[in-house]
mmCIF file with all atom_site columns, C-alpha atoms in Angstrom:
data_model
loop_
_atom_site.group_PDB
_atom_site.id
_atom_site.type_symbol
_atom_site.label_atom_id
_atom_site.label_alt_id
_atom_site.label_comp_id
_atom_site.label_asym_id
_atom_site.label_entity_id
_atom_site.label_seq_id
_atom_site.pdbx_PDB_ins_code
_atom_site.Cartn_x
_atom_site.Cartn_y
_atom_site.Cartn_z
_atom_site.occupancy
_atom_site.B_iso_or_equiv
_atom_site.pdbx_formal_charge
_atom_site.auth_seq_id
_atom_site.auth_comp_id
_atom_site.auth_asym_id
_atom_site.auth_atom_id
_atom_site.pdbx_PDB_model_num
ATOM 1   C CA . LYS A 1 1   ? -18.920 -5.962  6.303   1.00 43.00 ? 784 LYS A CA 1
ATOM 2   C CA . ALA A 1 2   ? -21.784 -6.021  3.798   1.00 50.00 ? 785 ALA A CA 1
ATOM 3   C CA . PRO A 1 3   ? -20.913 -7.401  0.344   1.00 48.00 ? 786 PRO A CA 1
ATOM 4   C CA . PHE A 1 4   ? -22.186 -4.240  -1.348  1.00 51.00 ? 787 PHE A CA 1
ATOM 5   C CA . SER A 1 5   ? -19.895 -1.798  0.428   1.00 52.00 ? 788 SER A CA 1
ATOM 6   C CA . ASN A 1 6   ? -17.011 -2.217  -1.980  1.00 85.00 ? 789 ASN A CA 1
ATOM 7   C CA . GLN A 1 7   ? -15.995 -0.426  -5.166  1.00 87.00 ? 790 GLN A CA 1
ATOM 8   C CA . ILE A 1 8   ? -17.451 -3.113  -7.429  1.00 89.00 ? 791 ILE A CA 1
ATOM 9   C CA . ALA A 1 9   ? -20.897 -2.695  -5.873  1.00 89.00 ? 792 ALA A CA 1
ATOM 10  C CA . LYS A 1 10  ? -20.565 1.062   -6.189  1.00 89.00 ? 793 LYS A CA 1
ATOM 11  C CA . ASN A 1 11  ? -19.784 0.721   -9.901  1.00 89.00 ? 794 ASN A CA 1
ATOM 12  C CA . ILE A 1 12  ? -22.669 -1.705  -10.471 1.00 88.00 ? 795 ILE A CA 1
ATOM 13  C CA . LEU A 1 13  ? -25.243 0.496   -8.721  1.00 89.00 ? 796 LEU A CA 1
ATOM 14  C CA . LYS A 1 14  ? -24.004 3.643   -10.451 1.00 87.00 ? 797 LYS A CA 1
ATOM 15  C CA . GLY A 1 15  ? -24.002 1.765   -13.766 1.00 85.00 ? 798 GLY A CA 1
ATOM 16  C CA . ILE A 1 16  ? -27.629 0.725   -13.316 1.00 85.00 ? 799 ILE A CA 1
ATOM 17  C CA . ALA A 1 17  ? -28.562 4.277   -12.351 1.00 85.00 ? 800 ALA A CA 1
ATOM 18  C CA . LEU A 1 18  ? -26.825 5.773   -15.402 1.00 82.00 ? 801 LEU A CA 1
ATOM 19  C CA . THR A 1 19  ? -28.052 3.167   -17.868 1.00 76.00 ? 802 THR A CA 1
ATOM 20  C CA . ALA A 1 20  ? -31.619 3.293   -16.557 1.00 70.00 ? 803 ALA A CA 1
ATOM 21  C CA . VAL A 1 21  ? -31.826 7.103   -16.805 1.00 64.00 ? 804 VAL A CA 1
ATOM 22  C CA . ALA A 1 22  ? -32.325 6.868   -20.570 1.00 60.00 ? 805 ALA A CA 1
ATOM 23  C CA . GLY A 1 23  ? -35.113 4.342   -20.028 1.00 60.00 ? 806 GLY A CA 1
ATOM 24  C CA . GLY A 1 24  ? -37.071 6.380   -17.506 1.00 62.00 ? 807 GLY A CA 1
ATOM 25  C CA . GLY A 1 25  ? -35.453 4.656   -14.523 1.00 64.00 ? 808 GLY A CA 1
ATOM 26  C CA . VAL A 1 26  ? -35.704 1.139   -15.927 1.00 72.00 ? 809 VAL A CA 1
ATOM 27  C CA . LEU A 1 27  ? -33.091 -0.856  -17.824 1.00 70.00 ? 810 LEU A CA 1
ATOM 28  C CA . LEU A 1 28  ? -34.930 -3.117  -20.277 1.00 70.00 ? 811 LEU A CA 1
ATOM 29  C CA . LEU A 1 29  ? -33.127 -6.124  -21.757 1.00 68.00 ? 812 LEU A CA 1
ATOM 30  C CA . ALA A 1 30  ? -34.134 -8.965  -24.050 1.00 62.00 ? 813 ALA A CA 1
ATOM 31  C CA . ALA A 1 31  ? -35.950 -11.857 -22.411 1.00 57.00 ? 814 ALA A CA 1
ATOM 32  C CA . LEU A 1 32  ? -33.862 -13.766 -19.885 1.00 55.00 ? 815 LEU A CA 1
ATOM 33  C CA . PRO A 1 33  ? -30.449 -12.481 -20.937 1.00 57.00 ? 816 PRO A CA 1
ATOM 34  C CA . GLY A 1 34  ? -27.393 -14.150 -19.504 1.00 67.00 ? 817 GLY A CA 1
ATOM 35  C CA . LEU A 1 35  ? -25.825 -12.445 -16.517 1.00 71.00 ? 818 LEU A CA 1
ATOM 36  C CA . GLY A 1 36  ? -22.792 -11.570 -18.625 1.00 73.00 ? 819 GLY A CA 1
ATOM 37  C CA . ILE A 1 37  ? -24.967 -9.542  -20.998 1.00 73.00 ? 820 ILE A CA 1
ATOM 38  C CA . VAL A 1 38  ? -26.567 -7.713  -18.087 1.00 75.00 ? 821 VAL A CA 1
ATOM 39  C CA . LEU A 1 39  ? -23.189 -6.904  -16.573 1.00 80.00 ? 822 LEU A CA 1
ATOM 40  C CA . LYS A 1 40  ? -21.784 -5.695  -19.921 1.00 81.00 ? 823 LYS A CA 1
ATOM 41  C CA . GLU A 1 41  ? -24.620 -3.166  -19.990 1.00 78.00 ? 824 GLU A CA 1
ATOM 42  C CA . ILE A 1 42  ? -24.119 -1.840  -16.468 1.00 80.00 ? 825 ILE A CA 1
ATOM 43  C CA . PHE A 1 43  ? -20.455 -2.435  -15.559 1.00 82.00 ? 826 PHE A CA 1
ATOM 44  C CA . ASP A 1 44  ? -17.984 -0.383  -17.560 1.00 81.00 ? 827 ASP A CA 1
ATOM 45  C CA . GLY A 1 45  ? -15.184 -2.577  -18.947 1.00 84.00 ? 828 GLY A CA 1
ATOM 46  C CA . TYR A 1 46  ? -16.756 -5.878  -17.896 1.00 86.00 ? 829 TYR A CA 1
ATOM 47  C CA . ASP A 1 47  ? -15.734 -7.682  -21.086 1.00 84.00 ? 830 ASP A CA 1
ATOM 48  C CA . THR A 1 48  ? -12.048 -6.745  -20.550 1.00 89.00 ? 831 THR A CA 1
ATOM 49  C CA . LEU A 1 49  ? -11.855 -8.243  -17.051 1.00 88.00 ? 832 LEU A CA 1
ATOM 50  C CA . ARG A 1 50  ? -10.022 -11.470 -16.250 1.00 91.00 ? 833 ARG A CA 1
ATOM 51  C CA . PRO A 1 51  ? -12.215 -14.468 -15.296 1.00 90.00 ? 834 PRO A CA 1
ATOM 52  C CA . LYS A 1 52  ? -11.492 -14.076 -11.566 1.00 91.00 ? 835 LYS A CA 1
ATOM 53  C CA . GLU A 1 53  ? -12.496 -10.387 -11.667 1.00 90.00 ? 836 GLU A CA 1
ATOM 54  C CA . ARG A 1 54  ? -15.654 -11.218 -13.642 1.00 88.00 ? 837 ARG A CA 1
ATOM 55  C CA . HIS A 1 55  ? -16.550 -13.750 -10.949 1.00 89.00 ? 838 HIS A CA 1
ATOM 56  C CA . ARG A 1 56  ? -16.202 -11.025 -8.272  1.00 90.00 ? 839 ARG A CA 1
ATOM 57  C CA . VAL A 1 57  ? -18.466 -8.722  -10.293 1.00 89.00 ? 840 VAL A CA 1
ATOM 58  C CA . ARG A 1 58  ? -21.063 -11.509 -10.743 1.00 88.00 ? 841 ARG A CA 1
ATOM 59  C CA . THR A 1 59  ? -21.105 -12.433 -7.050  1.00 91.00 ? 842 THR A CA 1
ATOM 60  C CA . THR A 1 60  ? -21.339 -8.783  -6.032  1.00 91.00 ? 843 THR A CA 1
ATOM 61  C CA . TYR A 1 61  ? -24.272 -8.251  -8.411  1.00 89.00 ? 844 TYR A CA 1
ATOM 62  C CA . GLU A 1 62  ? -26.044 -11.269 -6.922  1.00 90.00 ? 845 GLU A CA 1
ATOM 63  C CA . ALA A 1 63  ? -25.354 -9.966  -3.401  1.00 92.00 ? 846 ALA A CA 1
ATOM 64  C CA . LEU A 1 64  ? -26.932 -6.646  -4.383  1.00 92.00 ? 847 LEU A CA 1
ATOM 65  C CA . ARG A 1 65  ? -30.030 -8.490  -5.597  1.00 90.00 ? 848 ARG A CA 1
ATOM 66  C CA . ARG A 1 66  ? -30.220 -10.536 -2.386  1.00 93.00 ? 849 ARG A CA 1
ATOM 67  C CA . ALA A 1 67  ? -29.823 -7.334  -0.361  1.00 93.00 ? 850 ALA A CA 1
ATOM 68  C CA . ARG A 1 68  ? -32.769 -5.918  -2.338  1.00 94.00 ? 851 ARG A CA 1
ATOM 69  C CA . LEU A 1 69  ? -30.865 -2.976  -3.744  1.00 93.00 ? 852 LEU A CA 1
ATOM 70  C CA . VAL A 1 70  ? -31.490 -4.178  -7.308  1.00 90.00 ? 853 VAL A CA 1
ATOM 71  C CA . SER A 1 71  ? -34.789 -5.500  -8.624  1.00 89.00 ? 854 SER A CA 1
ATOM 72  C CA . VAL A 1 72  ? -35.125 -7.811  -11.630 1.00 84.00 ? 855 VAL A CA 1
ATOM 73  C CA . ARG A 1 73  ? -38.616 -8.570  -12.954 1.00 82.00 ? 856 ARG A CA 1
ATOM 74  C CA . GLN A 1 74  ? -40.446 -9.595  -16.113 1.00 79.00 ? 857 GLN A CA 1
ATOM 75  C CA . ALA A 1 75  ? -41.625 -6.663  -18.207 1.00 77.00 ? 858 ALA A CA 1
ATOM 76  C CA . PRO A 1 76  ? -44.215 -6.537  -20.993 1.00 78.00 ? 859 PRO A CA 1
ATOM 77  C CA . GLY A 1 77  ? -43.083 -7.901  -24.327 1.00 77.00 ? 860 GLY A CA 1
ATOM 78  C CA . GLY A 1 78  ? -41.036 -10.687 -22.795 1.00 74.00 ? 861 GLY A CA 1
ATOM 79  C CA . LYS A 1 79  ? -38.279 -8.349  -21.651 1.00 76.00 ? 862 LYS A CA 1
ATOM 80  C CA . VAL A 1 80  ? -36.512 -8.187  -18.319 1.00 77.00 ? 863 VAL A CA 1
ATOM 81  C CA . ALA A 1 81  ? -36.585 -4.932  -16.312 1.00 81.00 ? 864 ALA A CA 1
ATOM 82  C CA . ILE A 1 82  ? -33.694 -4.108  -14.005 1.00 83.00 ? 865 ILE A CA 1
ATOM 83  C CA . THR A 1 83  ? -34.224 -1.228  -11.575 1.00 86.00 ? 866 THR A CA 1
ATOM 84  C CA . LEU A 1 84  ? -32.798 0.137   -8.397  1.00 90.00 ? 867 LEU A CA 1
ATOM 85  C CA . THR A 1 85  ? -35.057 -0.314  -5.398  1.00 91.00 ? 868 THR A CA 1
ATOM 86  C CA . THR A 1 86  ? -35.677 2.602   -3.059  1.00 92.00 ? 869 THR A CA 1
ATOM 87  C CA . ALA A 1 87  ? -32.790 1.354   -0.902  1.00 93.00 ? 870 ALA A CA 1
ATOM 88  C CA . GLY A 1 88  ? -30.604 1.077   -4.012  1.00 91.00 ? 871 GLY A CA 1
ATOM 89  C CA . LYS A 1 89  ? -31.420 4.650   -5.025  1.00 91.00 ? 872 LYS A CA 1
ATOM 90  C CA . LYS A 1 90  ? -30.523 5.865   -1.535  1.00 92.00 ? 873 LYS A CA 1
ATOM 91  C CA . LYS A 1 91  ? -27.208 4.031   -1.783  1.00 92.00 ? 874 LYS A CA 1
ATOM 92  C CA . VAL A 1 92  ? -26.457 5.691   -5.150  1.00 91.00 ? 875 VAL A CA 1
ATOM 93  C CA . LEU A 1 93  ? -27.303 9.104   -3.662  1.00 91.00 ? 876 LEU A CA 1
ATOM 94  C CA . LYS A 1 94  ? -24.906 8.387   -0.818  1.00 92.00 ? 877 LYS A CA 1
ATOM 95  C CA . TYR A 1 95  ? -22.179 7.475   -3.327  1.00 91.00 ? 878 TYR A CA 1
ATOM 96  C CA . ARG A 1 96  ? -22.821 10.676  -5.282  1.00 91.00 ? 879 ARG A CA 1
ATOM 97  C CA . PHE A 1 97  ? -22.621 12.655  -2.057  1.00 93.00 ? 880 PHE A CA 1
ATOM 98  C CA . GLU A 1 98  ? -19.338 10.998  -1.090  1.00 92.00 ? 881 GLU A CA 1
ATOM 99  C CA . ASP A 1 99  ? -17.770 11.375  -4.556  1.00 92.00 ? 882 ASP A CA 1
ATOM 100 C CA . MET A 1 100 ? -18.925 14.930  -5.236  1.00 93.00 ? 883 MET A CA 1
ATOM 101 C CA . GLU A 1 101 ? -16.345 17.495  -6.225  1.00 94.00 ? 884 GLU A CA 1
ATOM 102 C CA . ILE A 1 102 ? -16.527 20.952  -7.734  1.00 95.00 ? 885 ILE A CA 1
ATOM 103 C CA . ILE A 1 103 ? -14.894 21.382  -11.112 1.00 93.00 ? 886 ILE A CA 1
ATOM 104 C CA . LYS A 1 104 ? -12.835 24.549  -11.098 1.00 92.00 ? 887 LYS A CA 1
ATOM 105 C CA . PRO A 1 105 ? -12.904 26.713  -14.216 1.00 93.00 ? 888 PRO A CA 1
ATOM 106 C CA . LYS A 1 106 ? -9.615  27.856  -15.752 1.00 91.00 ? 889 LYS A CA 1
ATOM 107 C CA . THR A 1 107 ? -10.266 31.471  -14.894 1.00 92.00 ? 890 THR A CA 1
ATOM 108 C CA . TRP A 1 108 ? -11.928 33.047  -11.887 1.00 94.00 ? 891 TRP A CA 1
ATOM 109 C CA . ASP A 1 109 ? -15.071 35.086  -12.580 1.00 94.00 ? 892 ASP A CA 1
ATOM 110 C CA . GLN A 1 110 ? -14.298 37.552  -9.740  1.00 94.00 ? 893 GLN A CA 1
ATOM 111 C CA . THR A 1 111 ? -17.329 36.313  -7.764  1.00 96.00 ? 894 THR A CA 1
ATOM 112 C CA . TRP A 1 112 ? -17.284 34.819  -4.292  1.00 97.00 ? 895 TRP A CA 1
ATOM 113 C CA . ARG A 1 113 ? -19.779 32.145  -3.271  1.00 97.00 ? 896 ARG A CA 1
ATOM 114 C CA . VAL A 1 114 ? -20.805 32.602  0.341   1.00 97.00 ? 897 VAL A CA 1
ATOM 115 C CA . ALA A 1 115 ? -22.665 29.784  2.083   1.00 98.00 ? 898 ALA A CA 1
ATOM 116 C CA . ILE A 1 116 ? -24.474 30.966  5.207   1.00 98.00 ? 899 ILE A CA 1
ATOM 117 C CA . PHE A 1 117 ? -26.539 28.746  7.447   1.00 97.00 ? 900 PHE A CA 1
ATOM 118 C CA . ASP A 1 118 ? -28.414 28.660  10.711  1.00 96.00 ? 901 ASP A CA 1
ATOM 119 C CA . LEU A 1 119 ? -29.351 25.099  11.598  1.00 96.00 ? 902 LEU A CA 1
ATOM 120 C CA . PRO A 1 120 ? -31.662 24.331  14.531  1.00 95.00 ? 903 PRO A CA 1
ATOM 121 C CA . LYS A 1 121 ? -30.086 22.424  17.445  1.00 93.00 ? 904 LYS A CA 1
ATOM 122 C CA . ARG A 1 122 ? -31.792 19.175  16.437  1.00 95.00 ? 905 ARG A CA 1
ATOM 123 C CA . TYR A 1 123 ? -29.500 19.090  13.380  1.00 95.00 ? 906 TYR A CA 1
ATOM 124 C CA . GLY A 1 124 ? -26.310 18.526  15.427  1.00 93.00 ? 907 GLY A CA 1
ATOM 125 C CA . ARG A 1 125 ? -25.019 15.507  13.464  1.00 95.00 ? 908 ARG A CA 1
ATOM 126 C CA . THR A 1 126 ? -26.169 16.961  10.178  1.00 96.00 ? 909 THR A CA 1
ATOM 127 C CA . ARG A 1 127 ? -24.304 20.193  10.980  1.00 95.00 ? 910 ARG A CA 1
ATOM 128 C CA . ASN A 1 128 ? -21.084 18.201  11.309  1.00 95.00 ? 911 ASN A CA 1
ATOM 129 C CA . LEU A 1 129 ? -21.765 16.363  8.044   1.00 96.00 ? 912 LEU A CA 1
ATOM 130 C CA . TRP A 1 130 ? -22.530 19.690  6.286   1.00 97.00 ? 913 TRP A CA 1
ATOM 131 C CA . ARG A 1 131 ? -19.384 21.415  7.584   1.00 96.00 ? 914 ARG A CA 1
ATOM 132 C CA . GLY A 1 132 ? -17.268 18.406  6.724   1.00 96.00 ? 915 GLY A CA 1
ATOM 133 C CA . LYS A 1 133 ? -18.613 18.411  3.168   1.00 97.00 ? 916 LYS A CA 1
ATOM 134 C CA . LEU A 1 134 ? -17.966 22.141  2.808   1.00 97.00 ? 917 LEU A CA 1
ATOM 135 C CA . LYS A 1 135 ? -14.332 21.573  3.848   1.00 97.00 ? 918 LYS A CA 1
ATOM 136 C CA . GLU A 1 136 ? -14.022 18.611  1.514   1.00 97.00 ? 919 GLU A CA 1
ATOM 137 C CA . LEU A 1 137 ? -15.364 20.690  -1.385  1.00 97.00 ? 920 LEU A CA 1
ATOM 138 C CA . GLY A 1 138 ? -12.756 23.366  -0.682  1.00 96.00 ? 921 GLY A CA 1
ATOM 139 C CA . PHE A 1 139 ? -14.783 25.994  1.154   1.00 97.00 ? 922 PHE A CA 1
ATOM 140 C CA . VAL A 1 140 ? -13.028 28.057  3.831   1.00 97.00 ? 923 VAL A CA 1
ATOM 141 C CA . GLN A 1 141 ? -14.693 29.240  7.008   1.00 96.00 ? 924 GLN A CA 1
ATOM 142 C CA . LEU A 1 142 ? -15.036 33.024  7.131   1.00 95.00 ? 925 LEU A CA 1
ATOM 143 C CA . GLN A 1 143 ? -17.084 33.075  10.337  1.00 93.00 ? 926 GLN A CA 1
ATOM 144 C CA . ARG A 1 144 ? -18.837 30.413  12.404  1.00 92.00 ? 927 ARG A CA 1
ATOM 145 C CA . SER A 1 145 ? -21.705 29.745  9.972   1.00 95.00 ? 928 SER A CA 1
ATOM 146 C CA . VAL A 1 146 ? -20.284 31.577  6.958   1.00 97.00 ? 929 VAL A CA 1
ATOM 147 C CA . TRP A 1 147 ? -18.103 29.754  4.428   1.00 98.00 ? 930 TRP A CA 1
ATOM 148 C CA . ILE A 1 148 ? -16.632 31.044  1.171   1.00 97.00 ? 931 ILE A CA 1
ATOM 149 C CA . TYR A 1 149 ? -15.537 29.594  -2.135  1.00 97.00 ? 932 TYR A CA 1
ATOM 150 C CA . PRO A 1 150 ? -14.470 31.375  -5.338  1.00 97.00 ? 933 PRO A CA 1
ATOM 151 C CA . TYR A 1 151 ? -15.938 29.133  -8.049  1.00 97.00 ? 934 TYR A CA 1
ATOM 152 C CA . PRO A 1 152 ? -19.460 28.313  -9.308  1.00 97.00 ? 935 PRO A CA 1
ATOM 153 C CA . CYS A 1 153 ? -20.999 25.625  -7.089  1.00 97.00 ? 936 CYS A CA 1
ATOM 154 C CA . ARG A 1 154 ? -24.757 26.208  -6.885  1.00 97.00 ? 937 ARG A CA 1
ATOM 155 C CA . ASP A 1 155 ? -25.719 22.767  -8.209  1.00 96.00 ? 938 ASP A CA 1
ATOM 156 C CA . GLU A 1 156 ? -23.363 21.027  -5.799  1.00 97.00 ? 939 GLU A CA 1
ATOM 157 C CA . ILE A 1 157 ? -24.561 23.031  -2.791  1.00 97.00 ? 940 ILE A CA 1
ATOM 158 C CA . ASP A 1 158 ? -28.198 22.456  -3.775  1.00 96.00 ? 941 ASP A CA 1
ATOM 159 C CA . PHE A 1 159 ? -27.544 18.701  -3.953  1.00 96.00 ? 942 PHE A CA 1
ATOM 160 C CA . VAL A 1 160 ? -25.728 18.609  -0.591  1.00 96.00 ? 943 VAL A CA 1
ATOM 161 C CA . THR A 1 161 ? -28.402 20.638  1.206   1.00 96.00 ? 944 THR A CA 1
ATOM 162 C CA . GLU A 1 162 ? -31.152 18.433  -0.254  1.00 95.00 ? 945 GLU A CA 1
ATOM 163 C CA . TYR A 1 163 ? -29.233 15.275  0.668   1.00 94.00 ? 946 TYR A CA 1
ATOM 164 C CA . CYS A 1 164 ? -28.733 16.552  4.224   1.00 95.00 ? 947 CYS A CA 1
ATOM 165 C CA . GLY A 1 165 ? -32.316 17.841  4.484   1.00 95.00 ? 948 GLY A CA 1
ATOM 166 C CA . ILE A 1 166 ? -31.252 21.369  5.407   1.00 97.00 ? 949 ILE A CA 1
ATOM 167 C CA . SER A 1 167 ? -32.260 23.421  2.342   1.00 96.00 ? 950 SER A CA 1
ATOM 168 C CA . PRO A 1 168 ? -34.537 25.813  4.286   1.00 97.00 ? 951 PRO A CA 1
ATOM 169 C CA . TYR A 1 169 ? -31.653 26.781  6.568   1.00 97.00 ? 952 TYR A CA 1
ATOM 170 C CA . VAL A 1 170 ? -28.924 27.452  3.979   1.00 97.00 ? 953 VAL A CA 1
ATOM 171 C CA . ARG A 1 171 ? -28.405 30.389  1.627   1.00 97.00 ? 954 ARG A CA 1
ATOM 172 C CA . LEU A 1 172 ? -25.772 30.683  -1.092  1.00 97.00 ? 955 LEU A CA 1
ATOM 173 C CA . LEU A 1 173 ? -24.851 34.264  -1.894  1.00 97.00 ? 956 LEU A CA 1
ATOM 174 C CA . GLU A 1 174 ? -22.753 35.522  -4.775  1.00 97.00 ? 957 GLU A CA 1
ATOM 175 C CA . VAL A 1 175 ? -20.740 38.652  -3.964  1.00 97.00 ? 958 VAL A CA 1
ATOM 176 C CA . SER A 1 176 ? -18.066 40.585  -5.813  1.00 94.00 ? 959 SER A CA 1
ATOM 177 C CA . ALA A 1 177 ? -16.099 41.745  -2.766  1.00 92.00 ? 960 ALA A CA 1
ATOM 178 C CA . PHE A 1 178 ? -15.947 41.737  1.014   1.00 93.00 ? 961 PHE A CA 1
ATOM 179 C CA . ASP A 1 179 ? -13.573 43.236  3.589   1.00 93.00 ? 962 ASP A CA 1
ATOM 180 C CA . GLY A 1 180 ? -10.334 41.276  3.622   1.00 91.00 ? 963 GLY A CA 1
ATOM 181 C CA . SER A 1 181 ? -11.049 39.382  0.406   1.00 91.00 ? 964 SER A CA 1
ATOM 182 C CA . GLU A 1 182 ? -7.464  39.942  -0.824  1.00 91.00 ? 965 GLU A CA 1
ATOM 183 C CA . ALA A 1 183 ? -6.131  37.466  1.734   1.00 92.00 ? 966 ALA A CA 1
ATOM 184 C CA . TYR A 1 184 ? -8.596  34.853  0.509   1.00 92.00 ? 967 TYR A CA 1
ATOM 185 C CA . GLU A 1 185 ? -7.664  35.531  -3.115  1.00 91.00 ? 968 GLU A CA 1
ATOM 186 C CA . GLU A 1 186 ? -4.094  34.596  -2.161  1.00 90.00 ? 969 GLU A CA 1
ATOM 187 C CA . MET A 1 187 ? -5.271  31.561  -0.188  1.00 90.00 ? 970 MET A CA 1
ATOM 188 C CA . PHE A 1 188 ? -7.259  30.260  -3.160  1.00 91.00 ? 971 PHE A CA 1
ATOM 189 C CA . THR A 1 189 ? -4.640  31.557  -5.657  1.00 84.00 ? 972 THR A CA 1
ATOM 190 C CA . VAL A 1 190 ? -7.342  33.074  -7.848  1.00 77.00 ? 973 VAL A CA 1
ATOM 191 C CA . ARG A 1 191 ? -5.694  36.343  -8.897  1.00 65.00 ? 974 ARG A CA 1
#
């Protein structure tokens, strides 16, 4: 198994992505900082770890560099720039896709979200990934290519359809009622 497939690597890559957002996609640090300083910036709670755990974080970070998911280079002004490579960005997107969840509001707004789709046959695997993600997010199948959910989720669905490359084939409708909706209100306990 690749050294970057574990939770530590996930945290490091996500940490670089979050920290670099403020810097326009680049994390700039003082010239030739020690690895500990770098990891304090990108790994939440690094300075509270035991020595053995710090060693695991350091070796995972180095494995990510060797795997070319993280790039470290000299920047103007004697600083060091740490960025995610294209492969690193793809890995972070995959993590975001896997970890995505919809935050449910305290009260229901009486609006159903209806995801409808018609994917061409060439999207067979993607169709399975899409349906699996809908289930994981809490959607319920109303008909073969029609799934419903009671809470706001446009941003999440937009992200998933972009990630899967199926945006042109998916529509998200917002409706106030449909035949038989009472049974689904009970199923989702939204009354």
